[in-house]
XYZ file of C-alpha atoms in Angstrom:
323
model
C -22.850 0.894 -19.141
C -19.617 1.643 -17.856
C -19.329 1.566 -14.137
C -16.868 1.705 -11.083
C -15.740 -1.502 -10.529
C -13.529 -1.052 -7.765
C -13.124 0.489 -4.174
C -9.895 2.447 -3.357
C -8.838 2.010 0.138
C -7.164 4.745 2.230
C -3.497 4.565 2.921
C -2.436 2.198 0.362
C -4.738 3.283 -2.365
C -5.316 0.037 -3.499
C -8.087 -1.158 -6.111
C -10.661 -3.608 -4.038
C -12.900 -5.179 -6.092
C -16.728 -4.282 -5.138
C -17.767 -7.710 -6.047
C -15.750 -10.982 -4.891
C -16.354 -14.579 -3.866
C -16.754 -15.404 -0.207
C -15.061 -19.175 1.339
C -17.328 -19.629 4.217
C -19.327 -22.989 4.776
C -17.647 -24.034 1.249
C -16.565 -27.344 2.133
C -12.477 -28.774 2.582
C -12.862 -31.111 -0.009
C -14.465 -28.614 -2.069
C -12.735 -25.889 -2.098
C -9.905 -26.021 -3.808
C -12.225 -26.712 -7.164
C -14.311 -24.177 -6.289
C -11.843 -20.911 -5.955
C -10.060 -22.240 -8.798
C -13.353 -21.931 -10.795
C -14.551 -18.821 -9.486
C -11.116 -16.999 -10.534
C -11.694 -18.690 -13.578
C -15.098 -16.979 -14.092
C -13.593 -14.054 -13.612
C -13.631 -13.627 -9.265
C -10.804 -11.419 -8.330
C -11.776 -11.218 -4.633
C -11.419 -13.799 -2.452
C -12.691 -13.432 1.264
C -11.594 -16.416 4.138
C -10.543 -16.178 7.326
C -8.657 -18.844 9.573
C -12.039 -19.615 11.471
C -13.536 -21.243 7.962
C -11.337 -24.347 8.688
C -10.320 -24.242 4.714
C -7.326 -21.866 3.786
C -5.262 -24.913 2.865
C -7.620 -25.933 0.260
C -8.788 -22.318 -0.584
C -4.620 -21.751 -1.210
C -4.188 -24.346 -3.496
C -6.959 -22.900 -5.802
C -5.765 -19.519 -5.797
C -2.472 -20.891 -6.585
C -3.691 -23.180 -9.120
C -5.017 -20.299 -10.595
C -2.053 -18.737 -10.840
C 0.774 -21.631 -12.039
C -1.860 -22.261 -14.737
C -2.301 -18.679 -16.184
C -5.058 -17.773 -15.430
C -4.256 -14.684 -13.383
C -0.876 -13.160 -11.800
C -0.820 -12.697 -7.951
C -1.124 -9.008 -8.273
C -4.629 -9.578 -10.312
C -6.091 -10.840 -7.212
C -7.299 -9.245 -4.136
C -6.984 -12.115 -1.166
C -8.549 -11.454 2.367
C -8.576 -13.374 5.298
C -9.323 -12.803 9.188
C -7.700 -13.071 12.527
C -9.852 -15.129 14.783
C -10.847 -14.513 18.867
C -8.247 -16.608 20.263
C -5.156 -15.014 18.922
C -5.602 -10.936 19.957
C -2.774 -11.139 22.385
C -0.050 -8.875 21.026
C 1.886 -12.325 21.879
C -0.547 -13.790 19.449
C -1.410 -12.156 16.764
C 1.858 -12.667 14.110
C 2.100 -16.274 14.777
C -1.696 -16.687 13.851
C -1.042 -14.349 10.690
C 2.253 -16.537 9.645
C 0.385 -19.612 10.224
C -2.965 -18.745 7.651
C 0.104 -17.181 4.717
C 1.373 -20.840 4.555
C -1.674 -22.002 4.892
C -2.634 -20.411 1.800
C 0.941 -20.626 0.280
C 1.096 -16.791 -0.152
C 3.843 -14.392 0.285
C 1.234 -12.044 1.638
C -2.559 -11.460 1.832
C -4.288 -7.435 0.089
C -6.192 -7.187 3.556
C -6.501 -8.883 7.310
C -9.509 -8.567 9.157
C -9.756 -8.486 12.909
C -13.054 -11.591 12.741
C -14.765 -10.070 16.308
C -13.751 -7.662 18.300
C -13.853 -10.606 21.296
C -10.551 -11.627 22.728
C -11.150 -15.276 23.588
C -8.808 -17.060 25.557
C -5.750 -18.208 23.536
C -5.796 -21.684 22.503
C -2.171 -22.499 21.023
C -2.075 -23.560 17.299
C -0.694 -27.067 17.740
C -3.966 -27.846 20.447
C -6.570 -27.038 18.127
C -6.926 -25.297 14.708
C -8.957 -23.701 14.170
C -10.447 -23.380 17.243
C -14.141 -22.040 17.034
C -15.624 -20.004 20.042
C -15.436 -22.620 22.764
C -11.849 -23.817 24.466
C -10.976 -27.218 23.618
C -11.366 -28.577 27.279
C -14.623 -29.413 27.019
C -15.787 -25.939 28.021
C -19.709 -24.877 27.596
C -19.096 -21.055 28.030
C -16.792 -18.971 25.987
C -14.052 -17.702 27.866
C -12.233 -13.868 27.505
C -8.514 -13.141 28.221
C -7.562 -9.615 28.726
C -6.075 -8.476 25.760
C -6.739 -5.140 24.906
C -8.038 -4.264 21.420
C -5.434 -1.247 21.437
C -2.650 -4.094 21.723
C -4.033 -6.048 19.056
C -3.995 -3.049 16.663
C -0.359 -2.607 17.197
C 0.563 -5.979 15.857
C -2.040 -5.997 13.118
C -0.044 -2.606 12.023
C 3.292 -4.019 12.346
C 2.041 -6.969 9.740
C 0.758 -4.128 7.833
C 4.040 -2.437 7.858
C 6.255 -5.221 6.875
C 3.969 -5.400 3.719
C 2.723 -9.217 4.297
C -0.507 -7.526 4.764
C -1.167 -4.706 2.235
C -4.410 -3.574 4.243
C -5.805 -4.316 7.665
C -9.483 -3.687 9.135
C -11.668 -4.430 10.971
C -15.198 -6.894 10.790
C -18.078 -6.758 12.774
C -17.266 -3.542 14.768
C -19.964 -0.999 15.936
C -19.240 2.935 15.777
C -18.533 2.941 19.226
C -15.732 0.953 19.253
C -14.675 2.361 15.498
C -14.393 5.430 17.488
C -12.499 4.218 20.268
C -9.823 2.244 17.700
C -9.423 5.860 15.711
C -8.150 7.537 18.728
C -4.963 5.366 18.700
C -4.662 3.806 15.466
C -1.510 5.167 13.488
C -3.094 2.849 10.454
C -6.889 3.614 10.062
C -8.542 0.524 9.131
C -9.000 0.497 5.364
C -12.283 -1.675 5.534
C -15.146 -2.562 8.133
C -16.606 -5.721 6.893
C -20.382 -6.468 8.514
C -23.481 -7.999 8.151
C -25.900 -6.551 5.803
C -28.575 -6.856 3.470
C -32.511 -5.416 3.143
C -33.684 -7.041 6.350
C -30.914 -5.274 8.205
C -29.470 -2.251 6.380
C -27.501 -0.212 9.071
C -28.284 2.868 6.871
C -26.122 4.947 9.631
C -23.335 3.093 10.575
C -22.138 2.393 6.780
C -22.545 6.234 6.012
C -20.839 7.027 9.579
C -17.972 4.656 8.353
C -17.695 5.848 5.002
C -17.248 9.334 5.790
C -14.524 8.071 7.721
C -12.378 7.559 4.974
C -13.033 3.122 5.494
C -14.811 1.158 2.991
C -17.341 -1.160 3.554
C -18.172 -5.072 2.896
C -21.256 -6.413 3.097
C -21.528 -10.525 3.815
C -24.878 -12.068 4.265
C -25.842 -10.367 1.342
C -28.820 -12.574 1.082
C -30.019 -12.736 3.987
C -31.683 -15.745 5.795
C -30.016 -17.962 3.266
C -27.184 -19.272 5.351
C -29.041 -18.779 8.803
C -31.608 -20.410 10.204
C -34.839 -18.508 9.300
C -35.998 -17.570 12.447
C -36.272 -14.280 14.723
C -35.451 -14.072 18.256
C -39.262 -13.586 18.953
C -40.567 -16.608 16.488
C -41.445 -14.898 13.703
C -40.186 -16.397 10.601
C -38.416 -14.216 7.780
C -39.423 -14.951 4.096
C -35.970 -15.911 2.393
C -34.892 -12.109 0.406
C -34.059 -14.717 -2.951
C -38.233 -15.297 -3.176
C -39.178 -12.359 -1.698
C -41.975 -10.367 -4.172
C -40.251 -7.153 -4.179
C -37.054 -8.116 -4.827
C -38.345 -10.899 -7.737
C -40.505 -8.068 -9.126
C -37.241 -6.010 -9.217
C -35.457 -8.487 -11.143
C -37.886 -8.926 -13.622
C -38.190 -5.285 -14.282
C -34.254 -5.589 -15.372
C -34.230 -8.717 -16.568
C -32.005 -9.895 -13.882
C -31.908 -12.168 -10.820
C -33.411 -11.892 -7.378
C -29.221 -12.460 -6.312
C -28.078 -9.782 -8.540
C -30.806 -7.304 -7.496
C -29.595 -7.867 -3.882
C -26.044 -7.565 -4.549
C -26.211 -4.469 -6.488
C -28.203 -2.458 -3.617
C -24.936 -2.940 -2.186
C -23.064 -1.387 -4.529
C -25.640 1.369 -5.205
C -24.826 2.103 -1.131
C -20.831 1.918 -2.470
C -20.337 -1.164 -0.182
C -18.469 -4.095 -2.072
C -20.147 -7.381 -1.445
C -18.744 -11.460 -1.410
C -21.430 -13.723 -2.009
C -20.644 -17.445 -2.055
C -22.233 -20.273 -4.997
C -20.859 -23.383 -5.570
C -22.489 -23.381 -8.659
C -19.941 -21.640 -11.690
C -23.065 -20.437 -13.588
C -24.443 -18.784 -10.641
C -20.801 -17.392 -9.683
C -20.474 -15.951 -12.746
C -24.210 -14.099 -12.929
C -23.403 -12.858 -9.855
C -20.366 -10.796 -10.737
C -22.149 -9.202 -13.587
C -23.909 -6.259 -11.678
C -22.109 -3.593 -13.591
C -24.517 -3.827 -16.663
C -27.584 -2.200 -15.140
C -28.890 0.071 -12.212
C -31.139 -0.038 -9.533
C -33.897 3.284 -10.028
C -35.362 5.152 -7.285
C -38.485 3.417 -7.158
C -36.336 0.248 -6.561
C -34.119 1.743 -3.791
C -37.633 2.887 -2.024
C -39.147 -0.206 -2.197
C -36.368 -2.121 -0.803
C -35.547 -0.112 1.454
C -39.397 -0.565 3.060
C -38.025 -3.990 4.204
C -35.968 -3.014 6.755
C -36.207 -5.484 9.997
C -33.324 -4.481 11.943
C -33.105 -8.475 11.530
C -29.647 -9.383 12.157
C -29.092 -12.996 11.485
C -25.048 -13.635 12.117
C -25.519 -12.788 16.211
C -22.852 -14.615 18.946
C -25.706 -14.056 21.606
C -28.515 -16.318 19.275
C -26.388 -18.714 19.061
C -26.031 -19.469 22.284
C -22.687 -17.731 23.083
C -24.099 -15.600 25.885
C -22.655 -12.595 24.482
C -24.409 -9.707 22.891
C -22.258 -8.246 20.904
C -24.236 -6.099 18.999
C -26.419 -4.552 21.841
Protein backbone atom coordinates (compact mmCIF):
# COMPACT_ATOMS: atom_id res chain seq x y z
CA UNK A 1 0.00 0.00 0.00
CA UNK A 2 1.77 2.87 -1.13
CA UNK A 3 1.30 5.94 0.93
CA UNK A 4 2.50 9.63 1.56
CA UNK A 5 5.21 9.47 3.68
CA UNK A 6 6.09 12.92 4.03
CA UNK A 7 4.74 16.52 4.82
CA UNK A 8 5.87 19.45 2.57
CA UNK A 9 6.25 22.59 4.44
CA UNK A 10 5.46 26.05 3.01
CA UNK A 11 8.25 28.33 2.01
CA UNK A 12 11.01 25.97 1.79
CA UNK A 13 9.12 23.06 0.41
CA UNK A 14 10.88 20.72 2.30
CA UNK A 15 10.00 16.86 2.80
CA UNK A 16 9.10 16.37 6.78
CA UNK A 17 8.75 13.08 7.65
CA UNK A 18 5.07 12.29 9.14
CA UNK A 19 6.54 9.83 11.48
CA UNK A 20 9.86 10.57 13.62
CA UNK A 21 11.38 9.81 17.01
CA UNK A 22 10.85 12.23 19.85
CA UNK A 23 14.14 12.94 22.71
CA UNK A 24 12.10 13.96 25.61
CA UNK A 25 12.50 12.23 29.14
CA UNK A 26 15.13 9.87 27.17
CA UNK A 27 17.80 9.92 29.57
CA UNK A 28 21.72 11.76 29.15
CA UNK A 29 23.36 8.68 29.48
CA UNK A 30 21.02 7.15 27.19
CA UNK A 31 20.70 8.94 24.53
CA UNK A 32 23.29 8.92 22.48
CA UNK A 33 22.59 4.87 22.01
CA UNK A 34 19.27 5.45 21.57
CA UNK A 35 19.11 8.09 18.43
CA UNK A 36 21.86 6.22 17.01
CA UNK A 37 19.54 3.13 17.01
CA UNK A 38 16.46 4.70 16.05
CA UNK A 39 18.20 6.20 12.74
CA UNK A 40 19.39 2.89 12.44
CA UNK A 41 15.84 1.42 12.34
CA UNK A 42 15.11 3.59 9.92
CA UNK A 43 13.96 7.18 12.12
CA UNK A 44 14.60 10.10 9.92
CA UNK A 45 13.00 12.63 12.30
CA UNK A 46 14.41 13.62 15.22
CA UNK A 47 12.48 16.09 17.62
CA UNK A 48 14.56 17.85 20.92
CA UNK A 49 14.59 20.98 22.14
CA UNK A 50 17.22 22.74 24.53
CA UNK A 51 14.72 22.32 27.56
CA UNK A 52 15.25 18.22 27.33
CA UNK A 53 18.69 18.76 29.03
CA UNK A 54 20.20 16.13 26.26
CA UNK A 55 21.23 17.71 22.81
CA UNK A 56 24.85 16.89 23.59
CA UNK A 57 24.18 13.30 23.80
CA UNK A 58 21.25 13.35 21.24
CA UNK A 59 24.23 15.09 18.75
CA UNK A 60 26.60 12.56 19.10
CA UNK A 61 24.05 9.89 17.91
CA UNK A 62 22.90 11.68 15.02
CA UNK A 63 26.42 12.17 14.18
CA UNK A 64 27.38 8.74 14.85
CA UNK A 65 24.90 7.95 12.52
CA UNK A 66 26.28 9.76 10.05
CA UNK A 67 30.45 9.16 10.24
CA UNK A 68 29.35 5.50 10.23
CA UNK A 69 27.11 5.41 7.05
CA UNK A 70 24.29 4.99 7.98
CA UNK A 71 22.62 8.11 6.63
CA UNK A 72 23.98 11.57 5.06
CA UNK A 73 22.97 14.82 6.91
CA UNK A 74 20.56 15.74 4.24
CA UNK A 75 18.62 12.20 4.93
CA UNK A 76 17.65 13.50 8.20
CA UNK A 77 15.14 15.92 9.33
CA UNK A 78 16.54 17.42 12.93
CA UNK A 79 14.23 19.70 15.13
CA UNK A 80 14.80 21.33 18.18
CA UNK A 81 13.11 24.27 20.31
CA UNK A 82 13.85 27.62 21.74
CA UNK A 83 13.01 27.63 25.38
CA UNK A 84 11.06 30.61 27.69
CA UNK A 85 14.05 32.25 28.90
CA UNK A 86 15.72 33.26 25.72
CA UNK A 87 12.69 35.32 23.61
CA UNK A 88 14.50 38.56 23.97
CA UNK A 89 15.49 39.62 20.46
CA UNK A 90 18.90 40.02 22.59
CA UNK A 91 18.41 36.37 23.25
CA UNK A 92 17.28 34.40 20.91
CA UNK A 93 20.63 33.70 18.40
CA UNK A 94 22.88 33.06 21.24
CA UNK A 95 20.40 30.32 22.57
CA UNK A 96 20.11 28.96 18.84
CA UNK A 97 24.18 28.96 18.43
CA UNK A 98 24.50 27.40 21.71
CA UNK A 99 21.91 24.03 21.01
CA UNK A 100 23.90 23.75 16.95
CA UNK A 101 27.13 22.94 18.93
CA UNK A 102 25.43 21.30 21.20
CA UNK A 103 24.34 18.94 18.70
CA UNK A 104 27.52 19.40 16.51
CA UNK A 105 25.39 20.50 13.48
CA UNK A 106 25.95 23.05 10.89
CA UNK A 107 22.25 23.69 11.09
CA UNK A 108 18.94 22.20 12.35
CA UNK A 109 15.51 21.40 9.22
CA UNK A 110 13.21 23.32 11.82
CA UNK A 111 13.26 25.55 15.29
CA UNK A 112 10.39 25.66 17.37
CA UNK A 113 9.41 28.56 19.56
CA UNK A 114 8.80 25.70 23.03
CA UNK A 115 5.85 28.25 24.70
CA UNK A 116 4.77 31.19 23.71
CA UNK A 117 5.89 32.47 27.55
CA UNK A 118 8.76 34.86 27.73
CA UNK A 119 10.35 33.95 31.06
CA UNK A 120 12.84 36.02 32.48
CA UNK A 121 16.29 35.50 30.87
CA UNK A 122 18.58 33.41 32.76
CA UNK A 123 22.15 33.72 30.99
CA UNK A 124 23.61 30.42 29.57
CA UNK A 125 26.72 30.20 31.73
CA UNK A 126 24.15 30.47 35.19
CA UNK A 127 22.11 27.64 34.37
CA UNK A 128 21.46 25.37 31.32
CA UNK A 129 19.03 24.52 30.73
CA UNK A 130 17.09 26.35 32.87
CA UNK A 131 13.47 24.85 33.33
CA UNK A 132 10.50 27.25 34.23
CA UNK A 133 11.70 28.57 37.56
CA UNK A 134 14.84 31.25 37.90
CA UNK A 135 17.75 29.79 39.46
CA UNK A 136 17.55 32.03 42.68
CA UNK A 137 15.61 29.93 44.47
CA UNK A 138 12.40 31.40 43.06
CA UNK A 139 8.83 29.52 43.69
CA UNK A 140 6.89 31.53 40.98
CA UNK A 141 7.79 31.78 37.38
CA UNK A 142 8.75 35.07 36.42
CA UNK A 143 7.88 37.04 32.75
CA UNK A 144 10.15 39.69 31.10
CA UNK A 145 8.64 41.81 28.50
CA UNK A 146 9.68 40.59 25.38
CA UNK A 147 7.30 40.78 22.81
CA UNK A 148 6.46 37.68 20.73
CA UNK A 149 6.62 40.04 17.52
CA UNK A 150 10.44 40.62 18.55
CA UNK A 151 11.10 37.12 18.98
CA UNK A 152 9.77 36.30 15.47
CA UNK A 153 12.19 38.66 13.96
CA UNK A 154 15.22 36.85 15.20
CA UNK A 155 13.77 33.39 14.73
CA UNK A 156 13.46 34.70 10.87
CA UNK A 157 16.82 36.09 10.68
CA UNK A 158 18.17 32.35 11.79
CA UNK A 159 15.83 31.22 9.22
CA UNK A 160 17.32 33.44 6.68
CA UNK A 161 20.91 32.75 7.17
CA UNK A 162 19.89 29.06 6.44
CA UNK A 163 21.14 27.54 9.99
CA UNK A 164 17.54 26.94 10.39
CA UNK A 165 15.82 25.61 7.22
CA UNK A 166 12.24 26.03 8.91
CA UNK A 167 10.94 27.81 11.97
CA UNK A 168 7.44 27.40 13.89
CA UNK A 169 5.85 27.53 16.37
CA UNK A 170 4.68 24.78 19.47
CA UNK A 171 1.99 25.00 21.70
CA UNK A 172 0.26 28.13 20.23
CA UNK A 173 -3.59 28.65 20.21
CA UNK A 174 -5.40 30.28 17.04
CA UNK A 175 -5.55 33.37 18.71
CA UNK A 176 -2.19 34.06 18.98
CA UNK A 177 -1.49 32.09 15.40
CA UNK A 178 -3.54 34.91 14.24
CA UNK A 179 -1.90 37.61 15.91
CA UNK A 180 1.87 36.17 14.73
CA UNK A 181 0.37 36.08 10.87
CA UNK A 182 -0.27 39.70 10.88
CA UNK A 183 3.50 40.46 11.08
CA UNK A 184 5.32 37.47 10.21
CA UNK A 185 7.31 37.93 6.81
CA UNK A 186 8.11 33.91 7.37
CA UNK A 187 4.80 32.02 8.18
CA UNK A 188 5.60 29.36 10.52
CA UNK A 189 6.01 26.13 8.57
CA UNK A 190 4.78 23.89 11.56
CA UNK A 191 2.61 24.24 14.86
CA UNK A 192 3.66 21.41 16.99
CA UNK A 193 0.89 20.58 20.01
CA UNK A 194 -0.49 18.23 22.17
CA UNK A 195 -2.76 15.70 20.80
CA UNK A 196 -4.16 12.43 20.79
CA UNK A 197 -8.00 10.76 21.21
CA UNK A 198 -8.55 12.15 24.68
CA UNK A 199 -7.86 15.62 23.35
CA UNK A 200 -8.23 15.95 19.57
CA UNK A 201 -8.50 19.78 18.85
CA UNK A 202 -10.54 18.75 15.73
CA UNK A 203 -10.69 22.74 14.94
CA UNK A 204 -7.61 24.20 15.64
CA UNK A 205 -5.51 21.51 13.47
CA UNK A 206 -8.01 22.07 10.48
CA UNK A 207 -7.89 26.03 11.25
CA UNK A 208 -4.00 25.61 11.05
CA UNK A 209 -3.85 23.50 8.17
CA UNK A 210 -5.79 25.59 5.97
CA UNK A 211 -3.31 28.01 6.84
CA UNK A 212 -0.80 26.69 4.74
CA UNK A 213 1.29 25.20 8.45
CA UNK A 214 1.62 21.64 9.15
CA UNK A 215 0.98 20.02 12.16
CA UNK A 216 2.85 17.69 14.90
CA UNK A 217 1.26 15.87 17.24
CA UNK A 218 3.41 14.84 20.67
CA UNK A 219 1.69 13.01 23.41
CA UNK A 220 0.49 10.82 20.93
CA UNK A 221 -0.40 8.36 23.58
CA UNK A 222 -1.80 10.03 25.85
CA UNK A 223 -1.60 9.58 29.70
CA UNK A 224 1.53 7.59 29.14
CA UNK A 225 4.09 10.17 30.09
CA UNK A 226 1.68 12.18 32.48
CA UNK A 227 0.42 11.46 35.50
CA UNK A 228 -3.04 9.84 34.97
CA UNK A 229 -5.12 12.11 36.59
CA UNK A 230 -7.79 14.97 35.67
CA UNK A 231 -7.99 18.25 37.21
CA UNK A 232 -11.35 17.12 38.84
CA UNK A 233 -10.02 13.44 40.11
CA UNK A 234 -11.18 11.40 37.67
CA UNK A 235 -8.69 9.02 36.43
CA UNK A 236 -8.10 8.42 32.54
CA UNK A 237 -7.69 4.73 31.37
CA UNK A 238 -4.12 4.72 29.65
CA UNK A 239 -5.21 5.02 25.37
CA UNK A 240 -2.31 1.83 24.95
CA UNK A 241 -5.12 -0.60 26.96
CA UNK A 242 -7.93 1.16 26.12
CA UNK A 243 -10.80 -1.46 24.45
CA UNK A 244 -11.43 0.52 21.46
CA UNK A 245 -8.26 1.23 20.45
CA UNK A 246 -6.98 -2.71 21.29
CA UNK A 247 -10.09 -3.86 19.38
CA UNK A 248 -8.82 -1.61 16.52
CA UNK A 249 -5.56 -3.15 16.43
CA UNK A 250 -6.66 -6.47 16.33
CA UNK A 251 -8.98 -5.84 13.50
CA UNK A 252 -5.56 -4.89 11.46
CA UNK A 253 -3.40 -6.95 12.99
CA UNK A 254 -1.50 -4.15 14.44
CA UNK A 255 -0.65 -2.47 17.76
CA UNK A 256 -2.66 -0.37 20.15
CA UNK A 257 0.69 2.32 19.43
CA UNK A 258 0.38 2.07 15.79
CA UNK A 259 -3.43 2.45 15.76
CA UNK A 260 -2.87 5.72 17.72
CA UNK A 261 -0.20 7.03 15.66
CA UNK A 262 -1.83 6.51 12.43
CA UNK A 263 -5.15 8.54 13.47
CA UNK A 264 -2.63 11.10 13.28
CA UNK A 265 -1.68 10.71 10.06
CA UNK A 266 -5.20 9.90 8.79
CA UNK A 267 -5.83 13.80 10.26
CA UNK A 268 -2.38 14.62 7.98
CA UNK A 269 -0.58 15.58 11.26
CA UNK A 270 3.01 13.94 11.48
CA UNK A 271 3.60 12.45 14.87
CA UNK A 272 7.16 11.71 17.19
CA UNK A 273 6.59 9.11 19.57
CA UNK A 274 9.47 8.13 21.85
CA UNK A 275 10.56 4.00 22.83
CA UNK A 276 13.62 3.10 24.13
CA UNK A 277 12.98 -0.15 23.04
CA UNK A 278 14.48 -0.70 19.02
CA UNK A 279 11.72 -3.31 18.37
CA UNK A 280 9.07 -1.04 19.46
CA UNK A 281 10.83 2.00 17.51
CA UNK A 282 10.81 0.23 14.60
CA UNK A 283 6.85 -1.08 14.73
CA UNK A 284 6.11 2.21 15.28
CA UNK A 285 7.36 3.73 12.06
CA UNK A 286 5.58 1.16 10.04
CA UNK A 287 2.06 2.87 9.77
CA UNK A 288 2.20 3.18 6.05
CA UNK A 289 1.10 -0.53 5.45
CA UNK A 290 -2.55 -0.24 6.44
CA UNK A 291 -5.51 2.27 7.05
CA UNK A 292 -7.70 3.26 9.59
CA UNK A 293 -11.75 2.70 8.09
CA UNK A 294 -14.56 4.84 8.94
CA UNK A 295 -15.92 2.79 11.54
CA UNK A 296 -12.46 3.19 13.23
CA UNK A 297 -12.22 7.01 12.84
CA UNK A 298 -15.96 7.10 14.50
CA UNK A 299 -15.21 5.12 17.21
CA UNK A 300 -12.18 6.91 18.22
CA UNK A 301 -13.23 9.82 17.75
CA UNK A 302 -16.23 9.06 20.58
CA UNK A 303 -13.31 9.41 23.09
CA UNK A 304 -12.83 12.80 23.01
CA UNK A 305 -12.16 14.38 26.71
CA UNK A 306 -10.94 17.69 25.92
CA UNK A 307 -8.26 16.05 28.42
CA UNK A 308 -5.17 17.91 27.99
CA UNK A 309 -2.41 16.36 29.94
CA UNK A 310 0.96 18.61 29.08
CA UNK A 311 -0.73 21.94 31.02
CA UNK A 312 1.88 24.77 32.77
CA UNK A 313 -1.18 25.69 35.08
CA UNK A 314 -1.49 21.65 36.51
CA UNK A 315 1.64 21.67 37.21
CA UNK A 316 1.74 24.14 39.44
CA UNK A 317 3.09 27.03 37.28
CA UNK A 318 0.15 29.33 37.96
CA UNK A 319 -0.29 29.99 34.43
CA UNK A 320 -3.08 28.90 32.20
CA UNK A 321 -1.93 28.89 29.14
CA UNK A 322 -4.38 27.18 27.34
CA UNK A 323 -7.56 28.92 28.78
Amino acid sequence: MAQQQHLTLNRTGDKMPFVGFGCWKVENEAAEETVYNAIKAGVRLIDGAGDYGNEVEVGRGINKAINEGIVKREDLFVTTKLWNTYHHKDNVRPAFEKQLKDMGLDYVDLYLIHFPVPLKHVALETAYPPGWYQPNGATEVEFERSPMQDCWREMEKIAESGKAKNIGISNFNVQLILDLLTYANIKPAVLQVELHPYLQQTRLVEWVQKQGIQVTAYSSFGPASFIQLTDDGKTAEPLLGHKVITDIAAKHGKTAAQVLLRWSIERGVAVIPKSMNVERTRTNIDLFSFSLDKDDLEAIAKLELGLRFNDPFSYGFGLPLFC
